[in-house]
Coordinates of C-alpha atoms in Angstrom, one line a residue:
M535 CA -29.9 28.4 71.8
G536 CA -33.3 27.2 70.1
V537 CA -33.6 23.4 69.1
E538 CA -32.6 22.8 65.6
S539 CA -35.0 21.4 63.1
G540 CA -34.9 20.2 59.0
E541 CA -32.1 19.7 57.3
G542 CA -31.2 22.9 57.1
A543 CA -30.4 22.4 61.0
A544 CA -29.1 18.8 61.0
A545 CA -26.4 20.2 58.2
V546 CA -25.6 23.2 60.2
K547 CA -25.1 20.8 63.8
E548 CA -23.4 18.1 61.0
K549 CA -20.9 20.9 59.8
Y550 CA -20.3 22.0 63.6
Q551 CA -19.5 18.6 65.2
Q552 CA -17.5 18.3 62.3
S553 CA -15.4 21.7 62.9
L554 CA -15.2 19.7 66.9
G555 CA -13.6 16.9 65.2
I556 CA -17.0 14.8 66.4
S557 CA -18.3 12.1 63.9
S558 CA -21.8 13.0 63.3
D559 CA -23.2 8.7 62.8
A560 CA -25.6 8.6 65.9
G561 CA -26.1 5.4 64.2
N562 CA -23.1 3.7 65.1
T563 CA -23.4 0.7 67.4
S564 CA -19.8 1.0 67.3
K565 CA -18.0 1.2 71.2
R566 CA -16.8 5.6 69.5
F567 CA -19.5 6.7 70.0
D568 CA -22.4 7.9 72.5
D569 CA -26.2 8.2 72.7
D570 CA -26.2 10.9 70.3
G571 CA -23.0 10.0 68.2
R572 CA -20.5 12.6 69.4
S573 CA -17.2 10.8 70.4
K574 CA -17.6 8.5 73.5
R575 CA -16.6 10.2 77.0
T576 CA -13.9 9.1 79.1
G577 CA -14.2 11.4 82.5
S578 CA -14.4 9.7 85.3
V579 CA -14.6 10.2 89.1
W580 CA -11.1 11.3 89.4
T581 CA -11.7 12.7 85.6
T582 CA -14.5 15.1 87.0
S583 CA -12.1 15.5 90.8
A584 CA -9.2 17.0 88.7
H585 CA -11.7 18.9 87.3
I586 CA -13.1 20.6 90.1
I587 CA -10.0 20.7 92.3
T588 CA -8.8 22.8 89.7
A589 CA -11.5 24.9 89.3
V590 CA -12.1 25.5 93.0
I591 CA -9.2 24.9 94.6
G592 CA -7.5 28.2 92.9
S593 CA -4.8 30.6 95.1
G594 CA -7.6 32.2 96.4
V595 CA -6.6 29.4 99.4
L596 CA -4.4 31.7 100.0
S597 CA -6.3 34.0 101.6
L598 CA -8.1 32.7 103.6
P599 CA -6.4 33.3 107.2
W600 CA -7.1 36.7 105.9
A601 CA -10.9 36.1 105.5
I602 CA -11.0 34.8 108.7
A603 CA -8.4 37.2 110.4
Q604 CA -11.7 39.5 109.4
L605 CA -14.6 37.0 111.2
G606 CA -13.1 35.3 113.7
W607 CA -13.0 32.2 115.0
I608 CA -15.8 31.5 115.8
A609 CA -18.4 32.3 112.3
G610 CA -14.6 31.7 110.3
P611 CA -15.0 28.1 110.1
T612 CA -18.6 28.1 110.5
V613 CA -18.2 30.0 107.3
M614 CA -16.8 27.9 105.6
L615 CA -18.5 25.0 106.7
L616 CA -21.5 26.7 105.9
F617 CA -20.6 26.8 101.6
S618 CA -19.0 23.2 101.5
F619 CA -22.5 22.3 102.9
V620 CA -24.2 24.9 99.9
T621 CA -21.7 24.2 97.0
L622 CA -22.4 19.7 97.6
Y623 CA -26.0 20.4 97.7
T624 CA -26.7 23.2 95.1
A625 CA -23.8 21.3 92.7
S626 CA -26.0 18.1 93.5
L627 CA -29.0 19.7 92.5
L628 CA -27.6 21.4 88.3
A629 CA -26.4 17.4 88.2
D630 CA -29.9 16.3 87.9
C631 CA -30.1 18.8 85.1
Y632 CA -27.4 17.4 83.4
R633 CA -30.1 15.5 81.2
S634 CA -33.4 17.2 80.7
G635 CA -36.0 14.0 81.2
D636 CA -35.0 10.8 82.0
P637 CA -32.1 10.8 84.3
V638 CA -30.4 8.0 82.5
T639 CA -32.0 8.7 79.0
G640 CA -32.6 12.3 78.5
K641 CA -31.5 14.5 76.1
R642 CA -28.3 16.0 76.9
N643 CA -27.1 19.7 78.1
Y644 CA -24.5 20.1 76.5
T645 CA -23.7 23.4 78.7
Y646 CA -25.3 25.6 82.3
M647 CA -27.5 27.3 79.5
E648 CA -28.7 24.6 77.4
A649 CA -30.2 23.5 80.4
V650 CA -31.9 27.0 81.6
E651 CA -33.3 27.0 78.0
S652 CA -33.7 22.9 78.5
N653 CA -35.7 23.7 82.4
L654 CA -36.6 27.3 82.6
G655 CA -36.7 29.0 79.0
G656 CA -37.3 33.4 78.7
L657 CA -35.3 35.8 80.1
K658 CA -33.2 33.9 82.6
V659 CA -31.7 31.8 79.6
K660 CA -30.0 35.7 78.0
M661 CA -29.3 36.6 81.9
C662 CA -27.3 33.5 83.3
G663 CA -25.6 33.5 79.4
L664 CA -24.5 37.3 80.5
I665 CA -23.4 36.5 83.8
Q666 CA -21.6 33.3 83.0
Y667 CA -19.4 34.7 80.3
L668 CA -18.8 36.9 81.9
N669 CA -17.3 35.7 85.1
L670 CA -16.0 33.2 82.7
F671 CA -13.9 36.6 80.8
G672 CA -13.0 37.9 83.7
S673 CA -11.7 35.4 85.6
A674 CA -9.3 34.7 83.0
I675 CA -7.5 37.8 83.7
G676 CA -7.6 37.2 87.4
Y677 CA -5.8 34.7 86.4
T678 CA -3.1 36.1 84.4
I679 CA -2.8 38.9 87.3
A680 CA -2.3 36.4 89.9
A681 CA -0.1 34.2 88.1
S682 CA 2.0 37.6 87.3
I683 CA 2.2 38.2 91.3
S684 CA 3.6 34.8 91.9
M685 CA 5.7 35.2 89.5
M686 CA 7.4 38.8 90.0
A687 CA 7.6 37.5 93.4
I688 CA 10.0 34.4 92.5
K689 CA 12.7 36.7 90.9
R690 CA 11.9 38.9 93.9
T691 CA 12.6 36.9 96.0
N692 CA 15.7 35.9 94.6
C693 CA 16.8 39.4 93.3
F694 CA 17.1 40.2 97.0
H695 CA 18.8 37.9 98.0
E696 CA 21.5 37.8 95.2
S697 CA 21.7 42.0 96.6
G698 CA 22.0 40.5 100.1
G699 CA 18.7 42.7 101.1
K700 CA 20.6 46.2 99.5
N701 CA 17.8 46.1 96.7
P702 CA 14.9 46.7 96.1
C703 CA 14.4 44.9 93.1
H704 CA 10.9 46.9 92.0
I705 CA 10.0 45.1 89.7
S706 CA 7.2 45.7 86.4
S707 CA 4.3 42.9 85.9
N708 CA 3.5 44.1 82.5
P709 CA 6.6 40.4 80.8
Y710 CA 4.9 38.6 83.3
M711 CA 1.2 38.4 82.3
I712 CA 2.6 38.6 78.8
L713 CA 4.9 35.1 79.3
F714 CA 1.8 34.1 81.1
G715 CA -0.2 35.1 78.0
I716 CA 1.8 33.6 75.0
T717 CA 1.5 30.3 77.2
E718 CA -1.7 30.3 77.3
I719 CA -2.1 31.4 73.4
I720 CA -0.6 27.7 72.9
F721 CA -3.2 25.4 75.7
S722 CA -6.2 27.7 74.4
Q723 CA -5.3 25.7 71.1
I724 CA -6.3 22.5 73.0
P725 CA -9.7 21.4 71.1
N726 CA -12.1 21.5 73.8
F727 CA -12.7 19.9 77.5
D728 CA -12.2 16.6 77.3
Q729 CA -9.2 16.9 75.7
I730 CA -7.6 19.0 78.5
W731 CA -8.2 16.5 81.1
W732 CA -4.4 15.8 82.2
L733 CA -4.1 19.5 81.9
S734 CA -6.2 19.2 85.6
I735 CA -5.1 16.5 87.1
I736 CA -1.3 18.2 87.3
A737 CA -3.4 22.1 88.4
A738 CA -5.1 19.8 91.1
V739 CA -1.8 18.4 92.1
M740 CA 0.1 21.7 91.8
S741 CA -3.5 22.8 94.2
F742 CA -2.1 20.5 96.9
T743 CA 1.4 21.4 96.6
Y744 CA 1.2 25.4 97.5
S745 CA -1.5 24.9 99.3
S746 CA 0.9 22.2 101.9
I747 CA 3.7 24.3 101.5
G748 CA 1.7 27.1 103.0
L749 CA 0.0 24.6 106.0
A750 CA 3.8 22.6 106.2
L751 CA 4.9 27.1 106.9
V752 CA 2.3 27.8 109.2
I753 CA 2.5 24.8 111.1
A754 CA 6.2 25.5 111.9
K755 CA 5.2 29.5 112.7
V756 CA 2.3 28.4 115.2
A757 CA 5.3 26.3 116.7
A758 CA 8.0 28.7 117.0
N759 CA 5.4 30.7 118.2
G760 CA 4.7 29.1 121.5
T761 CA 0.9 30.2 120.7
I762 CA -2.2 30.0 118.4
S763 CA -2.7 33.5 117.6
G764 CA -6.3 35.6 116.9
S765 CA -9.7 36.3 118.7
L766 CA -13.6 34.5 119.1
T767 CA -14.2 37.8 116.7
G768 CA -11.6 38.7 114.1
A769 CA -9.9 42.4 113.3
R770 CA -10.8 44.7 116.6
I771 CA -13.0 47.5 116.5
G772 CA -9.3 50.5 117.4
T773 CA -7.1 47.8 115.7
V774 CA -9.2 48.8 112.7
T775 CA -12.6 51.1 112.4
Q776 CA -16.1 49.8 112.5
A777 CA -16.0 50.7 109.3
Q778 CA -12.9 48.1 108.1
K779 CA -14.8 45.9 110.4
I780 CA -18.4 45.8 108.3
W781 CA -16.1 46.5 104.7
G782 CA -13.9 43.5 105.8
S783 CA -16.3 41.3 107.4
F784 CA -18.8 41.5 103.5
Q785 CA -15.1 40.9 101.8
A786 CA -15.5 38.1 103.9
L787 CA -18.1 36.0 103.1
G788 CA -17.3 36.9 99.8
D789 CA -13.9 35.1 99.2
V790 CA -15.3 32.7 101.5
A791 CA -18.2 32.0 98.7
F792 CA -17.1 32.5 96.0
A793 CA -13.6 30.0 96.8
Y794 CA -16.5 27.1 96.4
A795 CA -18.0 28.5 93.3
Y796 CA -17.7 25.9 89.6
S797 CA -21.3 25.8 89.1
L798 CA -21.7 28.1 87.0
I799 CA -18.5 25.1 84.3
L800 CA -20.2 21.8 86.5
I801 CA -23.0 21.7 83.6
E802 CA -19.3 21.7 81.1
I803 CA -17.5 18.9 83.8
Q804 CA -20.7 16.6 83.7
D805 CA -20.5 16.8 79.9
T806 CA -17.1 15.0 79.8
I807 CA -18.4 11.9 81.5
K808 CA -18.5 8.7 80.1
S809 CA -21.5 6.4 81.2
P810 CA -22.9 3.7 82.6
P811 CA -23.4 4.8 85.5
S812 CA -25.3 7.5 85.1
E813 CA -23.5 11.5 84.7
A814 CA -25.7 12.1 87.8
K815 CA -24.3 9.6 89.9
T816 CA -20.8 10.1 88.6
M817 CA -20.8 14.3 88.5
K818 CA -22.6 13.4 92.7
K819 CA -19.9 11.0 93.6
A820 CA -17.4 13.9 92.5
T821 CA -18.4 17.0 93.7
S822 CA -18.6 14.7 96.9
L823 CA -15.4 13.8 97.1
S824 CA -13.6 17.2 95.3
V825 CA -16.1 19.2 98.6
G826 CA -14.2 17.2 100.7
V827 CA -11.3 17.3 100.1
T828 CA -11.5 21.4 99.3
T829 CA -13.3 22.0 102.7
A830 CA -10.8 19.8 104.5
F831 CA -7.5 22.1 103.1
Y832 CA -9.7 25.1 103.6
M833 CA -10.5 24.5 107.3
L834 CA -6.6 23.8 107.5
C835 CA -5.0 27.0 105.4
G836 CA -7.6 29.4 106.6
C837 CA -7.3 28.4 110.8
M838 CA -3.4 26.8 111.0
G839 CA -2.7 31.0 108.7
Y840 CA -4.8 32.4 111.0
A841 CA -2.9 31.0 114.9
A842 CA 0.0 31.6 112.6
F843 CA -0.6 35.3 111.4
G844 CA -3.9 36.5 113.7
D845 CA -5.4 39.9 112.8
Q846 CA -2.7 40.2 110.5
S847 CA -2.8 37.7 108.6
P848 CA -1.8 38.5 104.9
G849 CA -3.8 38.7 102.4
N850 CA -1.9 36.1 100.7
L851 CA -0.6 33.5 103.0
L852 CA 2.9 32.9 101.4
T853 CA 4.1 36.6 101.0
G854 CA 3.4 36.4 105.2
F855 CA 6.9 34.7 105.4
G856 CA 9.3 38.5 104.3
N857 CA 12.7 37.0 103.9
F858 CA 12.4 33.6 104.8
N859 CA 15.0 30.9 104.4
P860 CA 14.5 28.5 102.3
F861 CA 13.1 30.7 100.4
W862 CA 13.7 29.0 98.0
L863 CA 10.3 26.7 99.2
L864 CA 8.6 29.7 99.1
D865 CA 9.5 29.4 95.2
I866 CA 8.8 26.7 94.7
A867 CA 5.0 26.8 96.0
N868 CA 4.4 30.5 93.8
A869 CA 6.3 28.3 90.7
A870 CA 3.2 25.7 91.7
I871 CA 0.4 28.7 92.1
V872 CA 1.7 29.9 88.2
I873 CA 1.4 26.3 87.3
H874 CA -2.3 25.8 88.1
L875 CA -3.5 28.8 86.7
V876 CA -2.7 27.8 83.8
G877 CA -4.9 24.8 84.5
A878 CA -7.4 26.7 85.4
Y879 CA -6.8 29.5 82.6
Q880 CA -8.6 26.4 80.8
V881 CA -10.8 25.3 82.7
Y882 CA -12.4 28.3 83.0
A883 CA -12.3 29.5 79.5
Q884 CA -12.7 26.6 77.3
P885 CA -16.7 26.9 78.0
L886 CA -16.4 30.1 76.3
F887 CA -14.2 29.1 73.0
A888 CA -16.7 26.4 72.5
F889 CA -20.5 28.6 73.2
V890 CA -18.5 30.9 70.6
E891 CA -18.0 28.2 68.3
K892 CA -20.5 26.6 68.5
W893 CA -22.5 30.1 67.8
A894 CA -20.4 30.4 64.7
A895 CA -20.7 27.2 62.7
E896 CA -24.8 28.3 63.8
K897 CA -24.3 31.5 62.5
W898 CA -22.0 30.7 59.3
P899 CA -22.5 26.3 58.1
G900 CA -20.8 26.7 55.1
N901 CA -17.5 29.5 55.7
E902 CA -14.1 27.1 55.6
F903 CA -12.4 29.4 57.3
I904 CA -15.0 28.3 60.3
I905 CA -15.6 24.6 59.9
K906 CA -12.5 23.1 58.1
E907 CA -10.1 21.4 59.7
I908 CA -6.5 21.2 59.3
K909 CA -4.3 17.6 59.7
I910 CA -1.0 18.8 60.9
P911 CA 0.9 15.4 61.1
I912 CA 3.2 15.2 64.0
P913 CA 5.2 11.7 65.0
G914 CA 4.0 9.8 66.9
F915 CA 1.1 10.8 68.1
R916 CA -2.3 11.4 66.4
P917 CA -2.9 14.3 63.8
Y918 CA -3.6 18.0 65.3
N919 CA -6.5 19.5 63.5
L920 CA -5.1 22.5 63.3
N921 CA -8.7 25.6 62.6
L922 CA -8.0 28.6 61.7
F923 CA -11.2 30.0 63.2
R924 CA -10.3 28.4 66.6
L925 CA -7.1 30.0 66.5
L926 CA -7.1 33.1 65.2
W927 CA -10.7 33.4 67.5
R928 CA -8.7 32.3 70.5
T929 CA -5.7 34.0 70.6
V930 CA -7.4 37.5 69.9
F931 CA -9.6 35.8 73.0
V932 CA -6.3 35.6 75.3
I933 CA -4.7 39.3 73.8
V934 CA -7.1 41.2 75.5
S935 CA -7.6 39.2 78.3
T936 CA -3.8 40.1 78.7
V937 CA -4.1 43.2 77.6
I938 CA -7.2 44.0 80.2
S939 CA -5.1 42.9 83.5
M940 CA -2.3 45.3 82.2
V941 CA -4.6 48.3 82.3
L942 CA -5.8 47.0 85.0
P943 CA -4.2 45.1 87.4
F944 CA -6.2 45.5 89.9
F945 CA -8.8 43.8 88.4
N946 CA -8.4 41.4 91.1
D947 CA -11.4 43.2 92.9
V948 CA -14.0 43.0 89.8
V949 CA -13.5 39.8 89.3
G950 CA -14.4 39.3 92.9
F951 CA -17.1 42.2 92.4
L952 CA -18.5 40.6 88.7
G953 CA -18.0 37.1 91.3
A954 CA -20.2 38.4 94.2
I955 CA -23.0 39.7 91.0
G956 CA -23.1 36.0 89.5
F957 CA -22.6 33.4 93.2
W958 CA -26.4 34.0 93.9
P959 CA -27.7 33.0 90.3
I960 CA -25.0 30.6 88.5
T961 CA -24.8 28.4 92.2
V962 CA -28.1 29.1 94.4
Y963 CA -30.6 30.7 92.8
I964 CA -31.1 29.0 88.9
P965 CA -29.9 25.4 90.5
V966 CA -33.2 25.5 92.8
E967 CA -35.6 27.0 90.1
M968 CA -33.8 23.8 87.1
Y969 CA -34.6 21.8 90.2
I970 CA -38.2 22.7 90.7
A971 CA -39.3 22.7 87.8
Q972 CA -38.0 19.6 86.6
K973 CA -38.9 17.6 89.4
K974 CA -42.2 19.4 89.4
I975 CA -42.3 20.7 93.3
A976 CA -45.6 21.9 94.2
K977 CA -45.6 24.9 95.2
W978 CA -45.9 26.1 99.0
S979 CA -44.4 22.7 99.9
S980 CA -42.6 21.8 102.7
R981 CA -39.3 21.8 100.1
W982 CA -40.8 24.4 98.0
I983 CA -40.1 27.0 101.1
C984 CA -37.3 25.3 102.1
L985 CA -35.2 25.7 99.3
Q986 CA -37.0 30.0 98.5
L987 CA -35.3 30.2 102.2
L988 CA -32.0 29.5 101.1
S989 CA -32.0 30.7 98.3
I990 CA -32.7 34.4 100.1
V991 CA -30.2 33.7 102.4
C992 CA -28.0 33.6 100.4
L993 CA -28.5 36.0 97.6
I994 CA -28.6 38.3 101.3
I995 CA -24.4 37.6 101.5
S996 CA -24.4 37.2 98.1
S997 CA -25.6 41.4 98.1
A998 CA -23.4 41.7 101.0
A999 CA -20.3 40.8 99.3
V1000 CA -21.0 43.0 96.3
A1001 CA -20.6 46.3 99.1
G1002 CA -17.6 45.0 99.8
S1003 CA -16.0 44.5 96.2
I1004 CA -17.2 47.6 95.7
A1005 CA -15.5 49.4 99.1
G1006 CA -12.5 47.1 97.9
I1007 CA -12.6 48.9 94.6
V1008 CA -13.5 52.8 95.1
L1009 CA -10.2 52.4 97.5
D1010 CA -8.2 50.8 94.5
L1011 CA -9.4 53.4 91.9
K1012 CA -7.3 56.5 94.7
I1013 CA -4.2 54.9 93.6
Y1014 CA -4.8 53.8 90.1
K1015 CA -1.6 53.9 87.8
P1016 CA -2.2 52.3 84.1
F1017 CA 0.4 49.5 83.4
Q1018 CA 2.9 50.9 86.2
T1019 CA 2.4 47.3 88.6
S1020 CA 5.6 46.6 89.8
F1021 CA 5.9 44.3 93.0

């Protein structure tokens, strides 16, 4: 994405801004516009924290007891704390890269890729874009699959109790993926990231809801057991083979590491923040709050889940209670997961939507189909600006991601692989390199060496997680049957 100049570029920018419902009058001194001529940003510490929590606390929190079961009481919590620190630190580095030059009045970078281009440029921009958008697309597929699993769990639980346990209640996931896809088609028509703040708040509340239910259930199970299960080193050789222990530990590292990753959308989230104070200052406060809350929940759910189930901890915490009564409590938890994933899908998809729409507006600046907004009156609300290109492109995106989810129902492991590939470059390497370039940190200085050591250690861990994810995919391929997932 090059920097535009001249009258032609100005016209492109103006039409692009109009296509997003943005005023191009940068000289307007009213309170309606920011310093770049865009509509006044309204994000606060709380809305930013909601976006981050929605992105970070996903249904993956339910797999943390399994991760600790692979690592044990010593390594499991230690790994969680280490990754919370790495996430917090690299996110603070990245927050300083939102503006180029002066941290208060410098040029804004609206996306992660723009920040990379401003600070690093060259091949790193293309590498970053490929990894970032591939991860965003993979996340949409993973969320579709995860949501369908929770919807099927609700249906199966109710079916089981209605039949008194006589009906095996085998259910296809396809109708539930289609239902989730239809829902996302509707929500995808929200024009931009700044306007989904309310959806992120609802999703964040749902995160706490199902995490709290899971936590309460495992605490009750620990009390009922009268003992704390588990061991210092995790799953024992004999219960699992030595190879399973190694691959399981690698996968566990990946689960914990990527449970914290949200850097690929951090700049997009930061672009919703109002100023003053500076966007970086607000983002750092929101990151500290969000990562602190996230880590507390992760530690409680992961450790208490392991204490309840020990080395036999299930991959999904909520599936470990069998035909638990009252079963409606598990239904509430699974419903909360579905609602959360509706919001999380949008948090990850909106940056990809915006990238394609900006590219199209710059590629065909005079095309009415791409830039024209049709005002649709809504009684009691402001008119909705319907853009035909946005309607078509976003609908096609959701349909494609839904179909792939149905064809490759084990895609969660593939998404884990994509996440493993993306963790080091997106969360660690690029933020570190951008920070070094922006702050002009001298090569071979003590700070430069420490930053490079952090990057190298995370590269090693990311490589191990990639190996574990590949092992999981190989196992899935042995039993792969497209369009035939049942629960």
